[in-house]
Coordinates of C-alpha atoms in Angstrom, one line a residue:
X1 CA 0.0 0.0 0.0
X2 CA 2.0 2.9 -1.3
X3 CA 1.2 5.8 1.1
X4 CA 0.5 8.5 -1.6
X5 CA -1.7 8.4 -3.2
X6 CA -8.0 -5.6 -13.9
X7 CA -13.4 -9.0 -17.4
X8 CA -17.9 -10.0 -19.0
X9 CA -20.6 -11.7 -17.0
X10 CA -23.4 -11.2 -19.4
X11 CA -24.8 -7.8 -20.2
X12 CA -28.2 -9.3 -19.8
X13 CA -27.6 -10.4 -16.3
X14 CA -30.0 -8.6 -13.9
X15 CA -28.0 -7.0 -11.1
X16 CA -29.2 -5.4 -7.9
X17 CA -27.6 -2.3 -6.5
X18 CA -25.0 -3.2 -3.8
X19 CA -24.2 -1.0 -0.9
X20 CA -20.5 -0.8 -1.1
X21 CA -17.6 0.5 1.0
X22 CA -16.8 3.4 -1.3
X23 CA -20.0 4.1 -3.2
X24 CA -23.2 2.5 -4.5
X25 CA -23.7 1.6 -8.2
X26 CA -25.7 -0.7 -10.4
X27 CA -23.8 -2.2 -13.4
X28 CA -26.0 -1.9 -16.5
X29 CA -23.5 -3.8 -18.5
X30 CA -21.1 -1.7 -20.5
X31 CA -19.3 1.2 -22.1
X32 CA -20.6 3.5 -24.7
X33 CA -21.3 2.3 -28.2
X34 CA -19.8 5.2 -30.1
X35 CA -16.2 4.7 -29.0
X36 CA -13.4 5.3 -31.5
X37 CA -12.3 1.9 -32.6
X38 CA -8.7 3.1 -32.7
X39 CA -8.7 4.7 -29.2
X40 CA -8.9 2.7 -25.9
X41 CA -9.5 4.4 -22.6
X42 CA -7.4 3.7 -19.6
X43 CA -7.8 4.9 -16.0
X44 CA -5.2 4.6 -13.3
X45 CA -4.5 6.0 -9.7
X46 CA -1.3 7.8 -10.6
X47 CA -1.9 11.6 -11.0
X48 CA 1.6 12.2 -9.9
X49 CA 2.8 10.7 -13.2
X50 CA 2.4 13.3 -15.9
X51 CA 1.8 12.8 -19.6
X52 CA 5.5 12.9 -20.4
X53 CA 6.5 10.5 -17.6
X54 CA 8.1 7.1 -17.9
X55 CA 4.8 5.5 -16.7
X56 CA 2.6 7.4 -19.3
X57 CA 5.1 6.3 -22.0
X58 CA 4.9 2.7 -20.8
X59 CA 1.1 2.7 -21.1
X60 CA 1.2 4.3 -24.5
X61 CA 3.7 1.7 -25.7
X62 CA 1.2 -1.1 -24.9
X63 CA -1.3 0.7 -27.0
X64 CA 1.2 1.1 -29.8
X65 CA 1.9 -2.7 -29.7
X66 CA -1.8 -3.4 -30.0
X67 CA -2.2 -1.0 -32.9
X68 CA -4.3 1.6 -31.0
X69 CA -4.0 4.8 -29.1
X70 CA -4.5 4.7 -25.4
X71 CA -6.2 7.7 -23.9
X72 CA -5.0 7.8 -20.2
X73 CA -6.9 9.5 -17.4
X74 CA -5.4 9.5 -13.9
X75 CA -7.4 9.9 -10.6
X76 CA -6.4 9.6 -7.0
X77 CA -7.1 6.2 -5.5
X78 CA -10.5 6.8 -3.8
X79 CA -11.8 9.0 -6.6
X80 CA -10.9 6.3 -9.1
X81 CA -13.0 3.7 -7.4
X82 CA -16.0 6.1 -7.1
X83 CA -15.6 7.2 -10.7
X84 CA -15.5 3.6 -11.9
X85 CA -18.7 2.7 -10.1
X86 CA -20.4 5.8 -11.5
X87 CA -19.2 5.1 -15.0
X88 CA -20.6 1.5 -14.8
X89 CA -23.9 2.9 -13.7
X90 CA -24.0 5.3 -16.6
X91 CA -22.7 2.8 -19.2
X92 CA -19.5 4.8 -19.8
X93 CA -16.8 2.5 -18.4
X94 CA -13.3 2.8 -19.8
X95 CA -11.7 -0.2 -21.5
X96 CA -9.0 -0.8 -18.9
X97 CA -8.7 0.3 -15.2
X98 CA -5.7 -0.1 -13.0
X99 CA -6.9 0.2 -9.3
X100 CA -5.8 -0.6 -5.8
X101 CA -6.2 -4.3 -5.1
X102 CA -8.8 -4.1 -2.3
X103 CA -11.2 -2.2 -4.6
X104 CA -11.3 -5.1 -7.1
X105 CA -13.9 -7.0 -5.0
X106 CA -15.9 -3.8 -4.7
X107 CA -16.2 -3.4 -8.5
X108 CA -16.6 -7.1 -9.1
X109 CA -19.5 -7.2 -6.7
X110 CA -21.6 -4.9 -8.9
X111 CA -21.0 -7.1 -12.0
X112 CA -19.2 -4.4 -13.9
X113 CA -16.0 -6.4 -14.4
X114 CA -15.4 -9.4 -16.6
X115 CA -13.4 -12.4 -15.5
X116 CA -10.0 -13.4 -16.7
X117 CA -11.6 -16.5 -18.3
X118 CA -14.1 -14.3 -20.2
X119 CA -11.3 -12.3 -21.6
X120 CA -9.1 -15.3 -22.4
X121 CA -6.2 -14.4 -20.0
X122 CA -3.9 -17.0 -18.5
X123 CA -3.2 -16.3 -14.8
X124 CA -1.7 -19.7 -14.0
X125 CA 1.7 -18.2 -13.4
X126 CA 0.6 -15.5 -11.0
X127 CA 1.5 -16.2 -7.3
X128 CA -1.7 -17.5 -5.7
X129 CA -1.3 -15.2 -2.6
X130 CA -1.2 -12.1 -4.8
X131 CA -4.0 -13.2 -7.2
X132 CA -6.3 -13.9 -4.2
X133 CA -7.1 -10.2 -3.9
X134 CA -8.9 -10.4 -7.2
X135 CA -10.8 -13.7 -6.5
X136 CA -14.5 -13.3 -5.5
X137 CA -16.7 -16.3 -5.1
X138 CA -14.2 -18.5 -7.0
X139 CA -14.1 -16.1 -10.0
X140 CA -10.9 -14.2 -10.9
X141 CA -11.1 -10.5 -11.9
X142 CA -8.0 -9.0 -13.3
X143 CA -4.2 -9.5 -12.8
X144 CA -1.9 -7.8 -10.3
X145 CA 0.7 -5.7 -12.2
X146 CA 3.0 -5.9 -9.2
X147 CA 2.9 -5.9 -5.5
X148 CA 4.4 -4.0 -2.6
X149 CA 4.4 -4.9 1.1
X150 CA 6.0 -4.2 4.4
X151 CA 9.2 -5.3 6.1
X152 CA 11.4 -4.1 8.9
X153 CA 14.0 -1.5 8.0
X154 CA 16.9 -1.1 10.4
X155 CA 19.6 1.5 11.1
X156 CA 22.8 -0.6 11.0
X157 CA 24.8 2.0 12.9
X158 CA 22.3 2.2 15.8
X159 CA 22.1 -1.6 16.0
X160 CA 25.9 -2.1 15.9
X161 CA 26.4 0.5 18.6
X162 CA 23.8 -1.4 20.8
X163 CA 25.3 -4.8 20.1
X164 CA 22.3 -6.1 18.2
X165 CA 22.7 -8.5 15.3
X166 CA 19.7 -8.1 13.0
X167 CA 19.9 -11.7 12.0
X168 CA 18.9 -12.7 15.6
X169 CA 15.5 -10.9 15.2
X170 CA 13.4 -13.8 14.3
X171 CA 10.3 -13.6 16.6
X172 CA 8.5 -11.1 18.9
X173 CA 10.6 -11.9 21.9
X174 CA 13.9 -11.4 20.1
X175 CA 12.6 -8.1 18.5
X176 CA 11.5 -6.8 21.9
X177 CA 14.9 -7.8 23.4
X178 CA 16.6 -5.9 20.6
X179 CA 14.4 -2.8 21.3
X180 CA 15.4 -3.0 24.9
X181 CA 19.1 -3.0 23.9
X182 CA 18.7 -0.2 21.5
X183 CA 16.9 2.1 23.9
X184 CA 19.2 1.1 26.7
X185 CA 22.0 2.4 24.6
X186 CA 20.4 5.8 24.3
X187 CA 18.8 5.5 20.9
X188 CA 15.1 5.2 20.0
X189 CA 13.6 1.8 19.4
X190 CA 10.9 1.3 16.7
X191 CA 8.5 3.5 14.8
X192 CA 5.4 2.5 12.9
X193 CA 2.1 3.9 11.6
X194 CA -0.9 3.4 14.0
X195 CA -3.0 6.2 12.4
X196 CA -6.8 5.8 12.4
X197 CA -7.0 5.1 8.7
X198 CA -6.5 2.2 6.3
X199 CA -2.7 2.8 6.7
X200 CA -3.1 1.9 10.4
X201 CA -4.8 -1.4 9.6
X202 CA -2.2 -2.1 6.9
X203 CA 0.7 -1.7 9.4
X204 CA -1.0 -3.7 12.1
X205 CA -2.0 -6.7 10.0
X206 CA 1.5 -8.3 10.0
X207 CA 1.4 -8.5 13.8
X208 CA -2.3 -9.5 13.8
X209 CA -1.8 -12.3 11.2
X210 CA 1.6 -13.1 12.6
X211 CA -0.1 -14.1 15.9
X212 CA -2.5 -16.4 13.9
X213 CA -5.5 -14.0 14.2
X214 CA -8.4 -14.0 11.7
X215 CA -10.2 -10.9 10.4
X216 CA -13.6 -12.5 11.0
X217 CA -12.8 -12.7 14.7
X218 CA -11.2 -9.4 15.8
X219 CA -11.4 -10.2 19.5
X220 CA -9.6 -13.6 19.5
X221 CA -6.7 -14.2 22.0
X222 CA -4.3 -14.0 19.1
X223 CA -5.6 -10.6 18.1
X224 CA -5.3 -9.4 21.7
X225 CA -1.7 -10.6 21.8
X226 CA -0.8 -8.6 18.7
X227 CA -2.4 -5.4 20.1
X228 CA -0.7 -5.9 23.5
X229 CA 2.6 -6.1 21.7
X230 CA 2.1 -2.6 20.3
X231 CA 0.8 -1.1 23.5
X232 CA 3.6 -2.9 25.5
X233 CA 6.2 -1.2 23.3
X234 CA 4.6 2.2 24.0
X235 CA 4.4 1.5 27.7
X236 CA 8.1 0.5 27.8
X237 CA 9.3 3.5 25.8
X238 CA 10.4 1.3 22.9
X239 CA 8.0 3.2 20.5
X240 CA 7.1 6.9 20.5
X241 CA 3.7 8.2 21.4
X242 CA 3.6 9.7 17.8
X243 CA 2.7 6.3 16.4
X244 CA -1.0 6.9 17.1
X245 CA -1.0 9.7 14.5
X246 CA 1.8 8.5 12.3
X247 CA 1.2 7.9 8.6
X248 CA 3.6 5.7 6.8
X249 CA 5.2 8.9 5.4
X250 CA 5.7 10.5 8.8
X251 CA 7.0 7.2 10.2
X252 CA 9.6 7.2 7.5
X253 CA 10.6 10.8 8.2
X254 CA 11.2 9.7 11.8
X255 CA 13.4 6.9 10.7
X256 CA 15.4 9.1 8.4
X257 CA 16.4 11.2 11.5
X258 CA 18.9 8.4 12.2
X259 CA 17.6 8.1 15.8
X260 CA 15.6 4.9 15.5
X261 CA 16.8 1.3 15.4
X262 CA 13.8 0.0 13.4
X263 CA 10.9 1.2 11.3
X264 CA 8.0 -0.7 9.7
X265 CA 7.7 0.5 6.1
X266 CA 7.3 -0.6 2.6
X267 CA 9.0 -1.5 -0.7
X268 CA 8.4 2.0 -1.9
X269 CA 11.1 3.3 0.4
X270 CA 13.9 1.2 -1.1
X271 CA 15.5 4.1 -3.0
X272 CA 15.1 6.5 0.0
X273 CA 16.8 4.0 2.3
X274 CA 19.8 3.9 -0.1
X275 CA 20.0 7.7 0.1
X276 CA 19.8 7.9 3.9
X277 CA 22.7 9.4 5.7
X278 CA 23.4 6.1 7.5
X279 CA 23.7 2.4 6.7
X280 CA 20.3 0.6 6.4
X281 CA 19.1 -2.9 6.0
X282 CA 15.9 -4.9 5.7
X283 CA 14.7 -8.0 7.5
X284 CA 11.2 -9.7 7.4
X285 CA 8.6 -8.8 9.9
X286 CA 8.7 -11.7 12.4
X287 CA 5.7 -13.8 13.4
X288 CA 5.0 -14.2 17.1
X289 CA 6.7 -17.6 17.4
X290 CA 9.2 -17.3 14.6
X291 CA 9.3 -17.2 10.9
X292 CA 8.0 -14.5 8.6
X293 CA 4.6 -12.8 9.4
X294 CA 2.2 -12.5 6.4
X295 CA 2.3 -8.8 5.5
X296 CA -0.6 -7.3 3.5
X297 CA -0.1 -6.7 -0.2
X298 CA -0.3 -3.3 -1.8
X299 CA -0.3 -2.6 -5.4
X300 CA -2.8 -2.5 -8.3
X301 CA -4.7 -4.9 -10.5
X302 CA -5.4 -4.4 -14.1
X303 CA -9.1 -5.0 -14.8
X304 CA -11.4 -4.7 -17.8
X305 CA -14.9 -3.4 -17.3
X306 CA -17.8 -4.8 -19.3
X307 CA -18.3 -3.2 -22.7
X308 CA -21.4 -3.1 -24.9
X309 CA -19.1 -3.5 -28.0
X310 CA -17.7 -7.0 -27.3
X311 CA -15.4 -6.7 -30.3
X312 CA -13.2 -4.4 -28.3
X313 CA -12.1 -7.2 -25.9
X314 CA -9.5 -8.7 -28.2
X315 CA -7.4 -5.5 -28.2
X316 CA -8.1 -5.1 -24.5
X317 CA -6.6 -8.5 -23.9
X318 CA -3.5 -7.5 -26.0
X319 CA -3.1 -4.4 -23.8
X320 CA -3.4 -6.4 -20.6
X321 CA -1.0 -9.0 -21.9
X322 CA 1.6 -6.4 -22.8
X323 CA 1.5 -5.1 -19.2
X324 CA 1.8 -8.6 -17.7
X325 CA 4.6 -10.4 -19.5
X326 CA 7.7 -11.2 -17.4
X327 CA 9.4 -8.3 -19.2
X328 CA 6.3 -6.1 -18.7
X329 CA 6.3 -6.8 -14.9
X330 CA 9.9 -5.9 -14.6
X331 CA 9.4 -2.7 -16.6
X332 CA 6.6 -1.7 -14.2
X333 CA 8.8 -2.6 -11.2
X334 CA 11.7 -0.5 -12.4
X335 CA 9.4 2.4 -13.5
X336 CA 7.9 2.7 -10.0
X337 CA 10.9 1.5 -8.0
X338 CA 8.7 -0.2 -5.4
X339 CA 6.8 -3.0 -7.3
X340 CA 7.7 -6.7 -7.1
X341 CA 6.4 -8.8 -10.1
X342 CA 3.6 -11.2 -9.2
X343 CA 5.1 -14.2 -11.0
X344 CA 8.1 -16.4 -10.4
X345 CA 9.5 -15.6 -13.9
X346 CA 9.1 -11.9 -13.4
X347 CA 10.7 -12.0 -9.9
X348 CA 13.7 -14.0 -11.3
X349 CA 14.1 -11.4 -14.1
X350 CA 14.0 -8.6 -11.6
X351 CA 16.5 -10.2 -9.3
X352 CA 18.9 -10.7 -12.2
X353 CA 18.9 -6.9 -12.6
X354 CA 18.6 -6.0 -8.9
X355 CA 19.7 -8.8 -6.6
X356 CA 19.5 -6.5 -3.6
X357 CA 15.7 -6.7 -3.8
X358 CA 15.8 -10.4 -2.6
X359 CA 14.4 -9.5 0.9
X360 CA 11.4 -7.8 -0.8
X361 CA 10.8 -10.6 -3.2
X362 CA 10.7 -13.0 -0.2
X363 CA 8.3 -10.6 1.7
X364 CA 5.9 -10.4 -1.3
X365 CA 6.0 -14.2 -1.7
X366 CA 4.8 -14.5 1.9
X367 CA 2.3 -11.6 1.8
X368 CA -1.5 -11.8 1.9
X369 CA -4.2 -9.8 0.2
X370 CA -6.4 -7.8 2.6
X371 CA -9.6 -9.1 0.9
X372 CA -8.4 -12.7 0.8
X373 CA -10.3 -15.4 2.6
X374 CA -13.3 -14.2 0.5
X375 CA -13.8 -11.1 2.7
X376 CA -14.6 -9.1 -0.4
X377 CA -16.6 -6.0 0.3
X378 CA -16.7 -6.8 4.0
X379 CA -13.0 -6.0 4.4
X380 CA -13.3 -2.1 4.5
X381 CA -15.9 -2.3 7.3
X382 CA -13.8 -4.8 9.3
X383 CA -10.7 -2.8 8.7
X384 CA -12.3 0.4 10.0
X385 CA -13.2 -1.4 13.3
X386 CA -9.7 -2.8 13.5
X387 CA -8.0 0.6 13.2
X388 CA -10.5 2.1 15.6
X389 CA -9.5 -0.6 18.2
X390 CA -5.8 0.1 17.6
X391 CA -6.5 3.8 18.2
X392 CA -8.4 3.2 21.4
X393 CA -5.7 0.9 22.8
X394 CA -2.8 3.1 21.8
X395 CA -4.5 6.1 23.4
X396 CA -5.1 4.3 26.6
X397 CA -8.9 4.8 26.4
X398 CA -9.5 1.0 26.4
X399 CA -7.4 -2.1 27.1
X400 CA -6.5 -4.1 24.0
X401 CA -9.0 -6.8 25.0
X402 CA -11.9 -4.3 25.5
X403 CA -11.0 -2.4 22.3
X404 CA -11.0 -5.5 20.2
X405 CA -14.2 -6.9 21.8
X406 CA -16.0 -3.7 20.8
X407 CA -14.5 -3.8 17.3
X408 CA -15.8 -7.4 16.8
X409 CA -19.3 -6.4 17.9
X410 CA -19.3 -3.4 15.5
X411 CA -17.7 -5.3 12.6
X412 CA -20.3 -8.1 13.0
X413 CA -23.1 -5.6 12.9
X414 CA -21.7 -3.8 9.9
X415 CA -21.3 -7.0 7.8
X416 CA -24.6 -8.7 8.6

């Protein structure tokens, strides 16, 4: 989840309006019938990439390869989802949309997206854990163009001064012990983002899942243990009070001061870490009892909305395939500098060019989609209650157990 900031059932299918996390829409089954046969419309969530950017040129090149012109329109992430739902309701959907992976189930639930089987796309090579974010009721909608996730950055200078070997950080106990050594040596311990937004849930999930907790049961003993870990770090002075309002960007700014031993952050900070004024490294986020905790996947899916003119699908498929070859995945990864390809072939090709990204490839291979386990459109409602519980516990207004008990009650009511 980068902090800034893809096909037909049948057009005749009768669809009821669904109350969704971001907006409400009814899919009437297609785009306009007067589209220019040589122009294909493309929407993505990258307004920061201008018309002359490497990304815009990459998109245009896939149109050129298919013999058409791509008309690209960027939106910010939330606006894109809302606009896509509105366009489906009005019958003006674009040919291709690139959107944040948790929103795929939201769009698919309206019937506005076709499946990969409908479009004739082969997704057998895509890592199952990454593809899962686009699976709804056993149907697959779209292909991830890449993934990013979280790991644990460390300041090698701070750890060396405190006598901490990062290789020994393999579970919660060893991480907490390392934080005790770091703070005991006069440095600051760990910073993370506990803000009351999706970013807060995104950063808490590796600890939640790493304890064995399930998003359908927010008040389980495992979930309580994860939240007690965070509150315990605050109580001991291993993490700053600022985590309750920290976004992932502000967390990173804290880490770049050089005062912290560790920071939870994502693939998108790789280049920034290289430019830091101190030696940095990356290790996996540890699960409670050892091993790597599943971290949530960020990144976008490429999906194709239903079109009235079904003859357009052949070119749409060519555009999607251009974006999702092994070479295409690597080009996307290097264009953005924080994407890991979602296939073994793409990951191998990336590592041949940038072997230092091996920890991030490992992290993505072990990651998990936020809407996996068939949570679909329930996820945003569950997530809101999860980040609310984190806020209440970090602020001291409720114990972790009480905060999560209330979250479970509220999430169950919201998803009935």
